[in-house]
Amino acid sequence: MSARTYLLAAGAFAVGTSAYVVSGVLPTVSGELGVSLSAAGQLATAFALAYAVGAPLLATVTARWDRRTVLLAALVVAAVGNGLSALATTYPVLIVGRIIAALGAAAYTPAATLVATALLPPAQRARAVALVFGGLTLALAIGVPAGDLLGSSIGYAGVFGAVAVVSTLVAAAVPFCLPRIAPPQAVPLRERFAVAADRRVLTVLAMTVIGVLSAMVVFIYVTPLLNATAGIHGATIALLLLVYGVGAMVGNTWGGRAADRFGTVPTLFTVLAGIGVTVTVLSLTASTVVGAAVVLALWGVFCWAFNPPVQSLLLELAPTGGLVLSLNASAIYLGTALAGVVGGTVIGMGGMLLLPLVAAALVLVVIVLLLTLQLGRRRAVAETERVPACAGLATAE
């Protein structure tokens, strides 16, 4: 992997931290702005919804820009959004800052994924995707714990200000370290959205939404869940979140390498089986700190091994990639936005310990969708192979 690819990962770290760090500063935001924890939590929802809506729209608007310009503009917008968040002294202004930061992230991640795949041979496509997402997993590994630990000392303004500085530094390096990469060949708008309407693509996007929902419906509430199962709280929670993040980094790398070596579909079946097993036993094994650490690490590995093969599969189905990757980014954040609502509903109806079982059921839905997709692809190949033979018989007659 080249230094250019690592720069793309650094940008992903910056925009990923912007998204994940909110969970760590919620108590600080609540205390400093005088709003409830529930209201502070809507900062994450606003970010997720802005990202979900903005990703495909921005992909269309910037379709004719060279990719380096897209990356630079996206990082600048992310820096502005985080800078405004740092300066915000009222809740509405902070919401606006989070929305602007989300739009920068929504433009950056799909473009960085495309650039990474362009810089490396096709045989290393999934590994390229994994490296970009490695920046996001690193953000997850240290973003939430850092926000939790630093928020009390430097406030949310200091945390968001630090993210703005990192975004600015990466943006400054982009013109010097990345070549100009021409935009994909111009495709009429109708054709671009026709790709997105492909039933196979829609199936994969549904897999992403439900897969992310299954992970985040538990992760969003993992702190009170660990309190309920093992009485864990305070600095121990931050340490366990770090363990999960390290597992996520390992899983992201493994998922990319496995998809390149064994294929996207076999890798996805393995990953989904691992997610299903680990989340099912989460409530049982997380009764001690050691048990929680083991299961969270494994759960992080399998959850974050999901993204690289999914994005590689989308590139197999739609090689031009730009719009479909942005739609997948939207799907990720749509799943995140739904997770808070679904999780709250589940807790209200059946209690905290029901969350892992609901997540496991959602994983089964993803497996069914993947089976449906694979059977459809095999049927299409069989029909394609059958047509020429029939045509030859008709000619002979």
Coordinates of C-alpha atoms in Angstrom, one line a residue:
M1 CA 0.0 0.0 0.0
S2 CA 1.3 3.5 -0.9
A3 CA 1.6 6.6 1.2
R4 CA -1.2 8.1 -0.9
T5 CA -3.6 5.4 0.2
Y6 CA -2.6 6.0 3.9
L7 CA -3.4 9.7 3.3
L8 CA -6.9 8.7 2.2
A9 CA -7.2 6.7 5.4
A10 CA -6.1 9.7 7.4
G11 CA -8.9 11.7 5.8
A12 CA -11.4 8.9 6.7
F13 CA -10.1 9.0 10.3
A14 CA -10.8 12.8 10.4
V15 CA -14.4 12.6 9.1
G16 CA -15.0 9.3 11.0
T17 CA -14.0 10.9 14.3
S18 CA -16.3 13.8 13.5
A19 CA -19.2 11.2 13.4
Y20 CA -18.2 8.9 16.3
V21 CA -16.9 11.4 18.8
V22 CA -20.4 12.8 19.5
S23 CA -21.2 9.7 21.6
G24 CA -18.3 10.5 23.9
V25 CA -19.2 14.2 24.5
L26 CA -23.0 13.8 25.0
P27 CA -22.7 14.4 28.8
T28 CA -20.6 17.5 28.2
V29 CA -22.9 18.9 25.6
S30 CA -25.9 18.3 27.9
G31 CA -24.2 20.0 30.8
E32 CA -22.7 23.0 28.9
L33 CA -25.8 23.8 26.8
G34 CA -28.4 22.9 29.4
V35 CA -30.2 20.4 27.3
S36 CA -31.3 16.8 28.1
L37 CA -29.2 13.8 27.2
S38 CA -31.9 12.8 24.8
A39 CA -31.7 16.1 23.0
A40 CA -27.9 15.9 22.9
G41 CA -28.3 12.5 21.3
Q42 CA -30.1 14.1 18.4
L43 CA -26.7 15.5 17.3
A44 CA -25.9 12.0 16.1
T45 CA -29.2 11.6 14.4
A46 CA -28.8 14.9 12.6
F47 CA -25.4 13.9 11.4
A48 CA -26.6 10.5 10.2
L49 CA -29.6 11.8 8.3
A50 CA -27.6 14.7 6.7
Y51 CA -25.0 12.1 5.6
A52 CA -27.6 9.7 4.3
V53 CA -29.4 12.4 2.2
G54 CA -26.3 14.2 1.2
A55 CA -24.1 11.4 -0.1
P56 CA -26.0 10.5 -3.3
L57 CA -26.8 14.2 -4.0
L58 CA -23.2 15.3 -3.6
A59 CA -22.0 12.4 -5.7
T60 CA -24.2 13.6 -8.5
V61 CA -23.2 17.3 -8.1
T62 CA -19.5 16.5 -8.1
A63 CA -19.7 13.8 -10.8
R64 CA -17.6 15.9 -13.3
W65 CA -15.0 17.1 -10.8
D66 CA -11.6 15.5 -10.7
R67 CA -11.4 13.3 -7.6
R68 CA -8.6 15.3 -5.9
T69 CA -10.8 18.4 -6.0
V70 CA -13.7 16.5 -4.5
L71 CA -11.5 15.2 -1.6
L72 CA -10.1 18.6 -0.9
A73 CA -13.5 20.3 -0.9
A74 CA -15.0 17.6 1.3
L75 CA -12.3 17.9 3.9
V76 CA -12.6 21.7 3.9
V77 CA -16.4 21.5 4.4
A78 CA -15.8 18.9 7.2
A79 CA -13.3 21.3 8.9
V80 CA -15.8 24.2 8.6
G81 CA -18.6 22.1 10.1
N82 CA -16.4 21.0 13.1
G83 CA -15.1 24.5 13.5
L84 CA -18.6 25.9 13.8
S85 CA -19.5 23.1 16.2
A86 CA -16.5 24.2 18.4
L87 CA -17.6 27.8 18.4
A88 CA -21.3 27.0 18.9
T89 CA -22.7 28.4 22.2
T90 CA -26.3 27.4 21.5
Y91 CA -27.9 24.1 20.6
P92 CA -29.3 25.1 17.2
V93 CA -25.9 26.4 16.0
L94 CA -24.3 23.1 17.1
I95 CA -26.9 21.2 15.1
V96 CA -26.1 23.3 12.0
G97 CA -22.4 22.6 12.6
R98 CA -23.0 18.8 12.8
I99 CA -25.0 18.9 9.5
I100 CA -22.2 20.8 7.7
A101 CA -19.6 18.3 9.0
A102 CA -21.8 15.4 7.9
L103 CA -22.0 16.8 4.3
G104 CA -18.2 17.0 4.2
A105 CA -18.0 13.4 5.4
A106 CA -20.7 12.3 2.9
A107 CA -18.7 13.7 0.0
Y108 CA -15.4 12.4 1.2
T109 CA -15.9 8.7 2.0
P110 CA -17.2 7.5 -1.4
A111 CA -14.7 9.6 -3.3
A112 CA -11.8 8.3 -1.2
T113 CA -12.9 4.7 -1.7
L114 CA -13.0 5.2 -5.5
V115 CA -9.5 6.9 -5.5
A116 CA -8.1 4.1 -3.4
T117 CA -9.3 1.5 -5.8
A118 CA -8.0 3.5 -8.7
L119 CA -4.5 3.7 -7.2
L120 CA -4.2 -0.1 -6.7
P121 CA -4.6 -3.1 -9.1
P122 CA -8.1 -4.7 -9.3
A123 CA -6.8 -7.8 -7.4
Q124 CA -6.3 -5.6 -4.4
R125 CA -9.6 -3.7 -4.6
A126 CA -11.2 -5.0 -1.4
R127 CA -7.9 -4.3 0.5
A128 CA -8.0 -0.7 -0.8
V129 CA -11.5 -0.3 0.5
A130 CA -10.5 -1.9 3.8
L131 CA -7.6 0.6 4.2
V132 CA -9.9 3.6 3.7
F133 CA -12.3 2.1 6.2
G134 CA -9.4 1.5 8.5
G135 CA -9.4 5.2 9.1
L136 CA -13.0 5.0 10.1
T137 CA -12.3 2.0 12.5
L138 CA -9.4 3.9 14.0
A139 CA -11.8 6.8 14.6
L140 CA -14.2 4.4 16.3
A141 CA -11.4 2.8 18.4
I142 CA -10.2 6.1 19.8
G143 CA -12.9 8.7 18.9
V144 CA -15.5 7.6 21.5
P145 CA -13.1 6.9 24.3
A146 CA -11.1 10.1 23.6
G147 CA -14.3 12.2 23.5
D148 CA -15.4 10.6 26.8
L149 CA -12.0 11.2 28.5
L150 CA -11.3 14.7 27.1
G151 CA -14.8 16.1 27.0
S152 CA -14.8 16.8 30.8
S153 CA -11.4 18.7 30.6
I154 CA -11.5 20.6 27.3
G155 CA -15.3 20.6 26.7
Y156 CA -17.1 19.8 23.5
A157 CA -15.6 22.9 21.9
G158 CA -12.1 21.6 22.4
V159 CA -13.0 18.1 21.1
F160 CA -14.7 19.5 17.9
G161 CA -11.9 22.0 17.5
A162 CA -9.3 19.2 17.5
V163 CA -11.3 17.4 14.8
A164 CA -11.4 20.5 12.7
V165 CA -7.6 20.9 13.0
V166 CA -7.0 17.3 11.9
S167 CA -9.4 17.8 8.9
T168 CA -7.5 20.9 7.9
L169 CA -4.1 19.3 8.1
V170 CA -5.2 16.4 5.9
A171 CA -6.8 18.8 3.4
A172 CA -3.5 20.8 3.2
A173 CA -1.7 17.6 2.2
V174 CA -4.1 16.5 -0.5
P175 CA -2.9 18.8 -3.3
F176 CA 0.7 17.9 -2.7
C177 CA 0.4 14.1 -2.2
L178 CA -2.4 13.0 -4.5
P179 CA -2.4 13.2 -8.3
R180 CA -5.3 14.7 -10.3
I181 CA -7.6 11.8 -11.0
A182 CA -10.1 12.4 -13.8
P183 CA -13.7 11.8 -12.9
P184 CA -15.4 8.7 -14.2
Q185 CA -16.7 8.9 -17.8
A186 CA -19.8 11.1 -17.9
V187 CA -23.0 9.1 -17.6
P188 CA -26.4 10.6 -18.2
L189 CA -28.4 11.2 -15.0
R190 CA -31.0 8.7 -16.0
E191 CA -28.4 6.0 -16.6
R192 CA -26.7 6.8 -13.2
F193 CA -30.0 6.2 -11.3
A194 CA -30.8 3.2 -13.5
V195 CA -27.8 1.5 -12.0
A196 CA -29.1 2.4 -8.5
A197 CA -32.5 0.8 -9.5
D198 CA -30.8 -2.5 -10.4
R199 CA -32.6 -5.1 -8.2
R200 CA -29.2 -6.7 -7.3
V201 CA -27.8 -3.3 -6.2
L202 CA -30.9 -2.6 -4.2
T203 CA -30.6 -6.0 -2.5
V204 CA -27.0 -5.2 -1.4
L205 CA -28.1 -1.7 -0.2
A206 CA -30.8 -3.4 1.9
M207 CA -28.2 -5.7 3.3
T208 CA -26.1 -2.7 4.3
V209 CA -29.1 -0.9 6.0
I210 CA -30.2 -4.0 8.0
G211 CA -26.6 -5.1 8.7
V212 CA -25.6 -1.7 10.2
L213 CA -29.0 -1.6 12.0
S214 CA -28.2 -4.9 13.6
A215 CA -24.8 -3.7 14.8
M216 CA -25.8 -0.2 15.9
V217 CA -29.0 -1.1 17.7
V218 CA -26.8 -2.8 20.3
F219 CA -23.7 -0.5 20.1
I220 CA -25.6 2.7 20.7
Y221 CA -26.9 1.3 23.9
V222 CA -23.8 -0.8 24.8
T223 CA -23.0 1.3 27.9
P224 CA -26.3 0.7 29.7
L225 CA -26.3 -2.9 28.4
L226 CA -23.0 -3.5 30.1
N227 CA -24.3 -1.8 33.2
A228 CA -27.2 -4.2 33.2
T229 CA -25.3 -7.4 32.6
A230 CA -22.1 -6.8 34.7
G231 CA -22.5 -3.5 36.5
I232 CA -19.6 -2.1 34.4
H233 CA -19.3 1.7 34.3
G234 CA -16.8 4.6 34.2
A235 CA -13.3 4.2 32.9
T236 CA -13.8 0.4 32.4
I237 CA -16.5 1.2 29.8
A238 CA -14.0 3.4 27.9
L239 CA -11.5 0.6 28.0
L240 CA -14.0 -1.9 26.7
L241 CA -15.0 0.5 23.9
L242 CA -11.3 0.6 23.0
V243 CA -11.2 -3.2 22.9
Y244 CA -14.1 -3.2 20.5
G245 CA -12.4 -0.6 18.3
V246 CA -9.2 -2.6 18.1
G247 CA -11.3 -5.6 17.1
A248 CA -13.0 -3.5 14.5
M249 CA -9.6 -2.5 13.0
V250 CA -8.5 -6.2 12.8
G251 CA -11.8 -7.2 11.3
N252 CA -11.8 -4.4 8.7
T253 CA -8.3 -5.5 7.5
W254 CA -9.2 -9.2 7.5
G255 CA -12.5 -8.6 5.7
G256 CA -10.7 -6.9 2.8
R257 CA -8.0 -9.5 2.5
A258 CA -10.5 -12.4 2.7
A259 CA -12.7 -10.9 0.1
D260 CA -9.8 -10.6 -2.3
R261 CA -8.6 -14.1 -1.7
F262 CA -11.8 -16.1 -1.3
G263 CA -14.4 -13.9 -3.0
T264 CA -17.0 -11.5 -1.7
V265 CA -20.0 -13.8 -1.2
P266 CA -18.1 -16.6 0.8
T267 CA -16.5 -13.9 3.0
L268 CA -19.9 -12.3 3.7
F269 CA -21.5 -15.6 4.7
T270 CA -18.6 -16.2 7.1
V271 CA -18.8 -12.7 8.5
L272 CA -22.6 -12.8 9.0
A273 CA -22.4 -16.1 10.8
G274 CA -19.8 -14.6 13.1
I275 CA -21.9 -11.6 13.8
G276 CA -24.9 -13.7 14.5
V277 CA -23.1 -15.9 17.0
T278 CA -21.3 -13.2 18.9
V279 CA -24.3 -10.8 19.3
T280 CA -26.5 -13.7 20.4
V281 CA -24.2 -14.7 23.3
L282 CA -23.4 -11.0 24.2
S283 CA -25.8 -10.8 27.1
L284 CA -24.7 -14.1 28.5
T285 CA -20.9 -13.7 28.2
A286 CA -20.8 -10.0 29.2
S287 CA -21.5 -10.8 32.8
T288 CA -17.8 -10.1 33.7
V289 CA -15.3 -7.6 32.5
V290 CA -13.1 -10.3 30.9
G291 CA -16.1 -12.0 29.3
A292 CA -17.3 -8.6 28.0
A293 CA -13.8 -7.8 26.6
V294 CA -13.6 -11.1 24.7
V295 CA -17.1 -10.9 23.1
L296 CA -16.8 -7.2 22.3
A297 CA -13.5 -7.8 20.5
L298 CA -14.9 -10.7 18.5
W299 CA -18.1 -8.8 17.7
G300 CA -16.0 -5.8 16.6
V301 CA -13.9 -8.1 14.3
F302 CA -17.0 -9.6 12.5
C303 CA -19.0 -6.4 12.4
W304 CA -16.3 -4.4 10.7
A305 CA -15.3 -7.2 8.4
F306 CA -18.7 -6.6 6.8
N307 CA -18.0 -3.4 4.9
P308 CA -15.1 -4.3 2.6
P309 CA -16.7 -7.3 0.9
V310 CA -20.1 -5.4 0.6
Q311 CA -18.4 -2.5 -1.2
S312 CA -16.4 -4.8 -3.4
L313 CA -19.6 -6.7 -4.3
L314 CA -21.2 -3.4 -5.3
L315 CA -18.3 -2.6 -7.5
E316 CA -18.7 -6.0 -9.2
L317 CA -22.4 -5.2 -9.9
A318 CA -21.8 -1.6 -10.9
P319 CA -18.2 -1.1 -12.0
T320 CA -18.5 2.7 -12.5
G321 CA -19.1 2.8 -8.8
G322 CA -19.5 6.5 -7.9
L323 CA -23.2 6.8 -7.3
V324 CA -23.6 3.2 -5.9
L325 CA -20.9 3.7 -3.4
S326 CA -22.4 7.0 -2.2
L327 CA -25.8 5.2 -1.9
N328 CA -24.1 2.5 0.2
A329 CA -22.6 5.3 2.4
S330 CA -26.2 6.6 2.7
A331 CA -27.4 3.1 3.6
I332 CA -24.8 2.9 6.4
Y333 CA -26.0 6.1 8.0
L334 CA -29.6 5.3 7.4
G335 CA -29.1 2.1 9.4
T336 CA -27.4 4.1 12.1
A337 CA -30.2 6.6 12.3
L338 CA -32.8 3.8 12.5
A339 CA -30.9 2.1 15.2
G340 CA -31.6 4.7 17.8
V341 CA -35.3 4.6 17.1
V342 CA -35.5 0.8 16.9
G343 CA -33.4 0.3 20.0
G344 CA -35.4 2.7 22.1
T345 CA -38.6 0.9 21.0
V346 CA -37.2 -2.5 21.8
I347 CA -36.1 -1.3 25.3
G348 CA -39.5 0.2 25.9
M349 CA -41.3 -3.0 24.9
G350 CA -39.0 -5.8 26.2
G351 CA -36.1 -4.3 28.1
M352 CA -32.4 -3.9 27.5
L353 CA -31.4 -7.5 27.3
L354 CA -33.7 -8.1 24.3
L355 CA -31.5 -5.9 22.1
P356 CA -28.9 -8.6 21.2
L357 CA -31.6 -11.1 20.2
V358 CA -33.3 -8.5 18.0
A359 CA -29.8 -7.8 16.4
A360 CA -29.4 -11.6 15.8
A361 CA -32.8 -11.7 14.0
L362 CA -31.8 -8.8 11.8
V363 CA -28.6 -10.7 10.9
L364 CA -30.7 -13.7 9.7
V365 CA -32.6 -11.3 7.4
V366 CA -29.3 -10.2 5.9
I367 CA -28.3 -13.8 5.3
V368 CA -31.6 -14.5 3.5
L369 CA -31.0 -11.4 1.3
L370 CA -27.5 -12.6 0.4
L371 CA -28.8 -16.1 -0.4
T372 CA -31.5 -14.5 -2.6
L373 CA -28.9 -12.4 -4.4
Q374 CA -26.5 -15.3 -5.0
L375 CA -29.3 -17.6 -6.3
G376 CA -30.4 -14.8 -8.7
R377 CA -26.9 -14.3 -10.0
R378 CA -26.4 -18.1 -10.6
R379 CA -29.7 -18.3 -12.4
A380 CA -28.8 -15.3 -14.6
V381 CA -25.4 -17.0 -15.5
A382 CA -27.2 -20.3 -16.3
E383 CA -29.6 -18.5 -18.6
T384 CA -26.9 -16.7 -20.3
E385 CA -25.0 -19.9 -21.0
R386 CA -28.2 -21.6 -22.2
V387 CA -29.2 -19.0 -24.8
P388 CA -26.3 -19.5 -27.2
A389 CA -26.8 -23.2 -27.2
C390 CA -30.5 -22.9 -28.0
A391 CA -29.7 -20.3 -30.7
G392 CA -27.2 -22.8 -32.3
L393 CA -29.8 -25.6 -32.3
A394 CA -32.3 -23.3 -34.0
T395 CA -29.8 -22.4 -36.7
A396 CA -29.0 -26.0 -37.4
E397 CA -32.6 -26.9 -37.8

